[in-house]
C-alpha positions as a LaTeX table, in Angstrom:
\begin{tabular}{lrrr}
\hline
Residue & $x$ (\AA) & $y$ (\AA) & $z$ (\AA) \\
\hline
Met1 & 10.92 & $-20.34$ & $-50.43$ \\
Ser2 & 10.03 & $-22.86$ & $-53.23$ \\
Asp3 & 12.85 & $-25.28$ & $-51.75$ \\
Leu4 & 11.04 & $-25.20$ & $-48.38$ \\
Tyr5 & 7.70 & $-25.75$ & $-50.02$ \\
Arg6 & 9.45 & $-28.72$ & $-52.26$ \\
Thr7 & 10.65 & $-30.30$ & $-49.02$ \\
Val8 & 7.33 & $-30.39$ & $-47.03$ \\
Arg9 & 5.53 & $-31.56$ & $-49.98$ \\
Leu10 & 7.75 & $-34.23$ & $-50.47$ \\
Ile11 & 7.42 & $-35.35$ & $-47.05$ \\
Arg12 & 3.83 & $-34.92$ & $-46.97$ \\
Arg13 & 3.12 & $-36.92$ & $-50.19$ \\
Phe14 & 5.95 & $-39.60$ & $-49.30$ \\
Glu15 & 4.12 & $-40.50$ & $-46.03$ \\
Glu16 & 0.66 & $-40.47$ & $-47.48$ \\
Arg17 & 1.74 & $-43.19$ & $-50.08$ \\
Ala18 & 3.70 & $-44.97$ & $-47.48$ \\
Ile19 & 0.52 & $-45.28$ & $-45.48$ \\
Glu20 & $-1.08$ & $-46.67$ & $-48.63$ \\
Phe21 & 1.73 & $-49.28$ & $-48.95$ \\
Val22 & 1.20 & $-50.24$ & $-45.34$ \\
Arg23 & $-2.66$ & $-50.72$ & $-46.19$ \\
Ser24 & $-1.76$ & $-52.88$ & $-49.18$ \\
Gly25 & 0.87 & $-55.12$ & $-47.11$ \\
Glu26 & 3.84 & $-54.02$ & $-48.96$ \\
Ile27 & 5.36 & $-52.20$ & $-45.89$ \\
Val28 & 4.93 & $-54.76$ & $-43.07$ \\
Gly29 & 4.48 & $-53.87$ & $-39.44$ \\
Gly30 & 3.41 & $-50.20$ & $-40.17$ \\
Ile31 & 4.98 & $-46.77$ & $-39.72$ \\
His32 & 5.08 & $-43.67$ & $-37.53$ \\
Pro33 & 3.76 & $-40.96$ & $-39.99$ \\
Tyr34 & 5.27 & $-37.51$ & $-39.75$ \\
Ile35 & 2.20 & $-35.90$ & $-41.47$ \\
Gly36 & 1.71 & $-32.28$ & $-39.81$ \\
Gln37 & 5.31 & $-31.72$ & $-38.62$ \\
Glu38 & 7.11 & $-31.35$ & $-41.81$ \\
Ala39 & 7.92 & $-27.85$ & $-41.45$ \\
Ile40 & 10.69 & $-28.72$ & $-38.62$ \\
Ala41 & 12.41 & $-31.14$ & $-40.69$ \\
Ala42 & 12.48 & $-28.96$ & $-43.47$ \\
Gly43 & 13.55 & $-25.79$ & $-41.52$ \\
Val44 & 16.26 & $-27.32$ & $-39.55$ \\
Cys45 & 17.62 & $-29.38$ & $-42.37$ \\
Ala46 & 17.77 & $-26.26$ & $-44.64$ \\
Ala47 & 20.01 & $-24.37$ & $-42.08$ \\
Leu48 & 22.66 & $-27.29$ & $-42.28$ \\
Thr49 & 25.73 & $-27.71$ & $-44.63$ \\
Asp50 & 26.59 & $-30.85$ & $-46.44$ \\
Thr51 & 29.32 & $-31.58$ & $-43.76$ \\
Asp52 & 26.84 & $-31.31$ & $-40.96$ \\
Val53 & 25.05 & $-34.53$ & $-39.45$ \\
Ile54 & 21.68 & $-35.52$ & $-37.94$ \\
Thr55 & 20.32 & $-38.01$ & $-35.72$ \\
Ser56 & 16.57 & $-39.00$ & $-35.85$ \\
Thr57 & 13.59 & $-40.81$ & $-34.03$ \\
His58 & 11.07 & $-43.39$ & $-34.67$ \\
Arg59 & 9.34 & $-40.98$ & $-36.58$ \\
Gly60 & 12.27 & $-40.01$ & $-38.65$ \\
His61 & 11.15 & $-40.16$ & $-42.53$ \\
Gly62 & 10.65 & $-36.44$ & $-42.57$ \\
His63 & 14.22 & $-35.67$ & $-41.24$ \\
Val64 & 15.67 & $-38.19$ & $-43.75$ \\
Leu65 & 14.05 & $-36.92$ & $-46.61$ \\
Ala66 & 14.78 & $-33.37$ & $-45.70$ \\
Arg67 & 18.30 & $-34.16$ & $-45.50$ \\
Gly68 & 18.41 & $-35.07$ & $-49.20$ \\
Val69 & 18.00 & $-38.99$ & $-49.24$ \\
Asp70 & 16.78 & $-40.52$ & $-52.43$ \\
Pro71 & 13.03 & $-41.42$ & $-51.79$ \\
Ala72 & 13.33 & $-44.72$ & $-53.77$ \\
Arg73 & 15.92 & $-45.86$ & $-51.39$ \\
Leu74 & 13.96 & $-44.84$ & $-48.35$ \\
Leu75 & 10.71 & $-46.41$ & $-49.68$ \\
Ala76 & 12.56 & $-49.57$ & $-50.52$ \\
Glu77 & 13.78 & $-49.74$ & $-47.02$ \\
Leu78 & 10.40 & $-49.43$ & $-45.53$ \\
Met79 & 9.56 & $-52.50$ & $-47.85$ \\
Gly80 & 12.25 & $-54.35$ & $-46.65$ \\
Arg81 & 14.04 & $-54.57$ & $-49.99$ \\
Glu82 & 17.53 & $-54.81$ & $-50.94$ \\
Ser83 & 17.83 & $-51.57$ & $-52.77$ \\
Gly84 & 16.84 & $-49.80$ & $-49.40$ \\
Leu85 & 19.14 & $-47.50$ & $-47.57$ \\
Asn86 & 20.23 & $-50.41$ & $-45.20$ \\
Arg87 & 19.63 & $-53.20$ & $-47.66$ \\
Gly88 & 16.13 & $-53.74$ & $-46.13$ \\
Arg89 & 17.65 & $-54.64$ & $-42.67$ \\
Gly90 & 16.74 & $-51.47$ & $-40.93$ \\
Gly91 & 13.28 & $-50.70$ & $-41.70$ \\
Ser92 & 11.17 & $-47.57$ & $-40.85$ \\
Met93 & 12.70 & $-46.69$ & $-37.44$ \\
His94 & 16.28 & $-47.23$ & $-38.28$ \\
Ala95 & 17.11 & $-45.56$ & $-41.56$ \\
Ala96 & 20.59 & $-44.31$ & $-41.93$ \\
Asp97 & 22.99 & $-42.92$ & $-44.92$ \\
Phe98 & 26.44 & $-42.01$ & $-43.37$ \\
Gly99 & 27.25 & $-40.26$ & $-46.85$ \\
Leu100 & 24.54 & $-37.87$ & $-46.31$ \\
Gly101 & 25.26 & $-37.20$ & $-42.66$ \\
Ile102 & 22.18 & $-39.28$ & $-41.41$ \\
Leu103 & 23.64 & $-41.15$ & $-38.53$ \\
Gly104 & 20.37 & $-42.96$ & $-38.19$ \\
Ala105 & 16.84 & $-42.98$ & $-37.04$ \\
Asn106 & 16.44 & $-44.56$ & $-33.58$ \\
Ala107 & 13.59 & $-46.37$ & $-31.82$ \\
Ile108 & 14.80 & $-45.70$ & $-28.22$ \\
Val109 & 13.15 & $-42.41$ & $-27.05$ \\
Gly110 & 15.96 & $-39.75$ & $-26.53$ \\
Ala111 & 18.80 & $-41.90$ & $-27.49$ \\
Ala112 & 19.66 & $-39.90$ & $-30.62$ \\
Gly113 & 20.39 & $-37.00$ & $-28.43$ \\
Ser114 & 23.41 & $-38.77$ & $-26.87$ \\
Ile115 & 24.64 & $-40.06$ & $-30.21$ \\
Ala116 & 24.53 & $-36.53$ & $-31.86$ \\
Thr117 & 26.25 & $-34.91$ & $-29.15$ \\
Gly118 & 29.03 & $-37.65$ & $-29.19$ \\
Ala119 & 29.31 & $-37.28$ & $-32.71$ \\
Ala120 & 29.59 & $-33.52$ & $-32.78$ \\
Trp121 & 32.33 & $-33.65$ & $-29.89$ \\
Ala122 & 34.16 & $-36.14$ & $-31.93$ \\
His123 & 34.17 & $-33.87$ & $-35.20$ \\
Arg124 & 35.28 & $-31.02$ & $-33.02$ \\
Arg125 & 38.12 & $-32.89$ & $-31.37$ \\
Leu126 & 39.08 & $-33.52$ & $-35.24$ \\
Gly127 & 39.38 & $-30.00$ & $-36.10$ \\
Arg128 & 36.20 & $-29.92$ & $-38.04$ \\
Asp129 & 33.37 & $-27.28$ & $-37.79$ \\
Thr130 & 30.68 & $-29.99$ & $-38.29$ \\
Val131 & 27.32 & $-29.14$ & $-36.45$ \\
Ala132 & 25.06 & $-31.99$ & $-35.45$ \\
Ala133 & 21.25 & $-31.36$ & $-35.02$ \\
Thr134 & 19.28 & $-34.08$ & $-33.26$ \\
Phe135 & 15.22 & $-34.58$ & $-33.09$ \\
Phe136 & 13.16 & $-35.79$ & $-30.40$ \\
Gly137 & 9.80 & $-35.73$ & $-29.23$ \\
Asp138 & 8.34 & $-34.11$ & $-26.03$ \\
Gly139 & 8.14 & $-37.44$ & $-24.42$ \\
Ala140 & 12.09 & $-37.66$ & $-24.58$ \\
Met141 & 12.43 & $-34.84$ & $-22.10$ \\
Asn142 & 11.86 & $-37.34$ & $-19.20$ \\
Glu143 & 14.61 & $-39.62$ & $-20.41$ \\
Gly144 & 17.88 & $-39.53$ & $-18.22$ \\
Met145 & 20.28 & $-40.11$ & $-21.30$ \\
Leu146 & 18.96 & $-37.00$ & $-23.00$ \\
Leu147 & 19.45 & $-34.98$ & $-19.90$ \\
Glu148 & 22.90 & $-36.28$ & $-19.71$ \\
Ala149 & 23.38 & $-35.36$ & $-23.28$ \\
Phe150 & 22.35 & $-31.64$ & $-22.39$ \\
Asn151 & 25.03 & $-31.73$ & $-19.24$ \\
Leu152 & 27.76 & $-32.94$ & $-21.48$ \\
Ala153 & 26.90 & $-30.54$ & $-24.44$ \\
Ala154 & 26.86 & $-27.60$ & $-22.16$ \\
Leu155 & 29.91 & $-28.37$ & $-20.18$ \\
Trp156 & 32.03 & $-29.08$ & $-23.27$ \\
Gln157 & 30.51 & $-26.54$ & $-25.53$ \\
Val158 & 29.48 & $-29.12$ & $-27.98$ \\
Pro159 & 28.39 & $-27.92$ & $-31.31$ \\
Val160 & 24.92 & $-29.57$ & $-31.33$ \\
Val161 & 21.33 & $-28.08$ & $-31.89$ \\
Phe162 & 18.57 & $-29.99$ & $-29.79$ \\
Val163 & 15.32 & $-29.85$ & $-31.46$ \\
Cys164 & 12.30 & $-30.95$ & $-29.62$ \\
Glu165 & 9.15 & $-31.64$ & $-31.62$ \\
Asn166 & 6.42 & $-30.97$ & $-29.29$ \\
Asn167 & 3.28 & $-32.44$ & $-30.77$ \\
Gly168 & 1.55 & $-32.67$ & $-27.62$ \\
Tyr169 & 1.62 & $-36.29$ & $-27.13$ \\
Ala170 & 3.94 & $-39.12$ & $-26.17$ \\
Thr171 & 2.20 & $-41.75$ & $-27.99$ \\
Thr172 & $-1.37$ & $-41.09$ & $-26.35$ \\
Met173 & $-0.16$ & $-39.14$ & $-23.09$ \\
Pro174 & $-0.66$ & $-35.47$ & $-23.23$ \\
Val175 & 2.37 & $-33.55$ & $-22.60$ \\
Ala176 & 0.78 & $-31.79$ & $-19.71$ \\
Ser177 & 0.33 & $-35.23$ & $-18.02$ \\
Ala178 & 3.86 & $-36.18$ & $-18.52$ \\
Val179 & 6.16 & $-33.11$ & $-18.22$ \\
Ala180 & 6.41 & $-31.06$ & $-15.13$ \\
Gly181 & 7.48 & $-27.49$ & $-15.54$ \\
Ser182 & 8.68 & $-25.89$ & $-18.96$ \\
Ile183 & 10.11 & $-27.86$ & $-21.53$ \\
Thr184 & 12.53 & $-25.04$ & $-22.48$ \\
Ala185 & 13.43 & $-24.49$ & $-18.64$ \\
Arg186 & 14.76 & $-27.95$ & $-18.72$ \\
Ala187 & 17.37 & $-27.19$ & $-21.18$ \\
Glu188 & 18.08 & $-23.65$ & $-19.67$ \\
Ala189 & 18.67 & $-25.23$ & $-16.24$ \\
Phe190 & 22.02 & $-26.56$ & $-17.80$ \\
Gly191 & 22.95 & $-23.05$ & $-19.21$ \\
Ile192 & 21.58 & $-23.97$ & $-22.80$ \\
Pro193 & 19.85 & $-20.96$ & $-24.60$ \\
Ala194 & 16.41 & $-22.46$ & $-25.41$ \\
Val195 & 13.58 & $-20.84$ & $-27.59$ \\
Thr196 & 10.12 & $-22.00$ & $-28.51$ \\
Val197 & 9.50 & $-21.92$ & $-32.30$ \\
Asp198 & 6.29 & $-22.01$ & $-34.32$ \\
Gly199 & 6.87 & $-25.55$ & $-35.67$ \\
Gln200 & 4.15 & $-25.24$ & $-38.36$ \\
Asp201 & 5.97 & $-22.56$ & $-40.37$ \\
Pro202 & 9.01 & $-23.73$ & $-42.10$ \\
Glu203 & 10.38 & $-20.23$ & $-42.75$ \\
Lys204 & 10.07 & $-19.56$ & $-38.79$ \\
Val205 & 11.94 & $-22.85$ & $-38.12$ \\
Leu206 & 14.74 & $-22.10$ & $-40.60$ \\
Glu207 & 15.16 & $-18.60$ & $-39.17$ \\
Ala208 & 15.70 & $-20.18$ & $-35.69$ \\
Ser209 & 17.65 & $-22.95$ & $-36.93$ \\
Arg210 & 20.13 & $-20.60$ & $-38.77$ \\
Val211 & 20.81 & $-18.86$ & $-35.54$ \\
Ala212 & 21.45 & $-22.09$ & $-33.51$ \\
Val213 & 23.64 & $-23.56$ & $-36.18$ \\
Glu214 & 25.71 & $-20.51$ & $-36.59$ \\
Arg215 & 26.15 & $-20.37$ & $-32.69$ \\
Ala216 & 27.20 & $-23.87$ & $-32.63$ \\
Arg217 & 29.70 & $-23.57$ & $-35.58$ \\
Ser218 & 31.35 & $-20.50$ & $-34.08$ \\
Gly219 & 32.32 & $-22.42$ & $-30.90$ \\
Gln220 & 29.46 & $-21.04$ & $-28.64$ \\
Gly221 & 28.06 & $-24.52$ & $-27.91$ \\
Pro222 & 24.57 & $-26.01$ & $-27.93$ \\
Thr223 & 21.04 & $-24.37$ & $-28.46$ \\
Phe224 & 17.63 & $-25.99$ & $-27.67$ \\
Leu225 & 14.74 & $-25.33$ & $-30.03$ \\
Glu226 & 11.38 & $-26.39$ & $-29.00$ \\
Cys227 & 9.13 & $-26.49$ & $-31.87$ \\
Thr228 & 5.43 & $-26.54$ & $-31.08$ \\
Thr229 & 3.60 & $-28.73$ & $-33.65$ \\
Tyr230 & 0.79 & $-30.99$ & $-34.26$ \\
Arg231 & 0.79 & $-34.60$ & $-35.46$ \\
Phe232 & $-2.30$ & $-34.93$ & $-38.06$ \\
Asp233 & $-2.17$ & $-38.50$ & $-38.18$ \\
Ala234 & $-1.75$ & $-41.45$ & $-35.90$ \\
His235 & 1.04 & $-42.01$ & $-33.69$ \\
His236 & 1.49 & $-45.35$ & $-35.62$ \\
Thr237 & $-0.62$ & $-46.65$ & $-38.31$ \\
Phe238 & $-1.76$ & $-49.49$ & $-35.88$ \\
Glu239 & $-4.16$ & $-46.63$ & $-34.70$ \\
His240 & $-6.07$ & $-46.92$ & $-37.98$ \\
Arg241 & $-7.42$ & $-50.28$ & $-37.05$ \\
Ala242 & $-7.39$ & $-49.74$ & $-33.22$ \\
Arg243 & $-9.30$ & $-46.54$ & $-33.48$ \\
Leu244 & $-7.84$ & $-45.02$ & $-30.29$ \\
Thr245 & $-9.71$ & $-42.02$ & $-29.05$ \\
Tyr246 & $-7.44$ & $-40.01$ & $-26.93$ \\
Arg247 & $-7.90$ & $-37.05$ & $-29.34$ \\
Ser248 & $-11.23$ & $-35.43$ & $-30.12$ \\
Ile249 & $-12.24$ & $-34.91$ & $-33.65$ \\
Glu250 & $-12.48$ & $-31.14$ & $-32.81$ \\
Glu251 & $-8.98$ & $-31.21$ & $-31.65$ \\
Ile252 & $-7.56$ & $-32.73$ & $-34.84$ \\
Ser253 & $-9.55$ & $-30.58$ & $-36.80$ \\
Ala254 & $-8.27$ & $-27.35$ & $-35.01$ \\
Gly255 & $-4.68$ & $-28.81$ & $-35.08$ \\
Arg256 & $-5.07$ & $-29.38$ & $-39.07$ \\
Ser257 & $-6.06$ & $-25.61$ & $-39.57$ \\
Arg258 & $-2.37$ & $-24.67$ & $-39.59$ \\
Asp259 & $-1.02$ & $-26.98$ & $-42.30$ \\
Pro260 & 2.77 & $-26.54$ & $-43.01$ \\
Val261 & 2.13 & $-27.51$ & $-46.73$ \\
Glu262 & $-0.34$ & $-24.90$ & $-47.10$ \\
Ile263 & 1.42 & $-22.12$ & $-44.97$ \\
Gln264 & 4.41 & $-22.45$ & $-47.14$ \\
Gly265 & 2.66 & $-23.24$ & $-50.50$ \\
Ala266 & 0.63 & $-19.94$ & $-49.88$ \\
Arg267 & 3.93 & $-18.11$ & $-50.31$ \\
Leu268 & 4.36 & $-19.34$ & $-53.88$ \\
Ala269 & 2.49 & $-18.33$ & $-57.10$ \\
Ala270 & 0.10 & $-20.81$ & $-58.16$ \\
Glu271 & 1.74 & $-21.92$ & $-61.15$ \\
Asp272 & 5.12 & $-22.34$ & $-59.38$ \\
Arg273 & 3.27 & $-24.57$ & $-56.69$ \\
Ala274 & 1.63 & $-26.65$ & $-59.29$ \\
Thr275 & 5.13 & $-27.09$ & $-60.94$ \\
Val276 & 6.51 & $-28.47$ & $-57.63$ \\
Asp277 & 3.50 & $-30.66$ & $-56.92$ \\
Ala278 & 3.81 & $-32.42$ & $-60.40$ \\
Glu279 & 7.75 & $-32.77$ & $-59.73$ \\
Val280 & 7.10 & $-34.46$ & $-56.55$ \\
Glu281 & 4.31 & $-36.68$ & $-57.90$ \\
Ala282 & 6.57 & $-37.70$ & $-60.66$ \\
Leu283 & 9.40 & $-38.50$ & $-58.25$ \\
Leu284 & 7.44 & $-40.55$ & $-56.00$ \\
Asp285 & 5.95 & $-42.45$ & $-59.06$ \\
Ala286 & 9.47 & $-43.55$ & $-60.08$ \\
Ala287 & 10.43 & $-44.25$ & $-56.36$ \\
Ala288 & 7.39 & $-46.80$ & $-56.05$ \\
Val289 & 8.44 & $-48.39$ & $-59.17$ \\
Ile290 & 12.17 & $-48.92$ & $-58.19$ \\
Ala291 & 11.14 & $-50.00$ & $-54.70$ \\
Leu292 & 8.50 & $-52.49$ & $-55.79$ \\
Gly293 & 10.87 & $-53.88$ & $-58.36$ \\
Ser294 & 13.73 & $-54.48$ & $-55.79$ \\
Ala295 & 14.48 & $-58.02$ & $-54.48$ \\
His296 & 13.72 & $-58.97$ & $-50.85$ \\
Pro297 & 17.02 & $-59.88$ & $-49.02$ \\
Asp298 & 18.03 & $-63.68$ & $-49.03$ \\
Pro299 & 17.03 & $-65.10$ & $-45.52$ \\
Ala300 & 20.55 & $-67.12$ & $-45.63$ \\
Ala301 & 22.31 & $-63.68$ & $-45.54$ \\
Ala302 & 20.43 & $-62.53$ & $-42.40$ \\
Leu303 & 23.64 & $-62.45$ & $-40.35$ \\
Glu304 & 25.48 & $-60.06$ & $-42.74$ \\
Tyr305 & 26.26 & $-56.53$ & $-41.87$ \\
Leu306 & 25.89 & $-57.19$ & $-38.09$ \\
Tyr307 & 29.43 & $-57.33$ & $-37.28$ \\
Ala308 & 32.59 & $-55.18$ & $-37.97$ \\
Ser309 & 34.42 & $-58.35$ & $-39.19$ \\
Pro310 & 33.48 & $-59.67$ & $-42.57$ \\
Glu311 & 33.33 & $-63.12$ & $-41.04$ \\
Val312 & 29.76 & $-64.35$ & $-40.44$ \\
Leu313 & 29.08 & $-66.51$ & $-37.60$ \\
Arg314 & 27.08 & $-69.88$ & $-38.42$ \\
\hline
\end{tabular}
């Protein structure tokens, strides 16, 4: 119970601090905040083991943090610093840590589903019981590569858990204007069991994820989880300046009424919650010091890490 709260609280405060660094100019180009959707990352990743893998999206900070990455390294990556997860070369939308089973966030909508399916299939071919969990938004349900991943995962009984974070919008387009029929029915059409989960409640997400992960690990193939949620903040921090009006104040207020941090926090004693909050703040204070103190990459090394060969083209 406290572990789930710690995760959702860490994600929330990390994202709020990251937005501050966008405003100060320390993070260039902006981010896609995960605020409001924390329960999904926390619940799914809590159901995984150390040997499992995940793939993520352009809105991937929450998944990466829930998987156990060092916040200092993630923050440094967002700032483009050498101590970052990917030496400052990946940035917000491409964070990866293979050592933790994070095969990468991905800015291409729906692409991470194919990568996760391939990774899970490869591990199974090698005789491992590794499960892959892949996150994507409702907008990805119209991408052909994701549907192809459903097809192969079902045909080959691949141990993958497909997690649709349905926050109601593909950027600014309402899901009702973009997705015909039922989201879960699309997975079911491939013979994949699909359930809709309350994506604002970490414990409900964890419960559903445990069933899906165990099913995959036991050789029964993929499961599709539609986690209904609501994005409290902007699609991208650019909106803070552009002031887009595709959502009403009333809608946002209603969406915020079911806050994953408050839902899980209410399950803890007040003193326990205060202790976790203080620990998270101290952790993020230290992360900020480390990230801000890290060097920027040398422009002369811009081509390093681009090729499998150690030779660099000049």
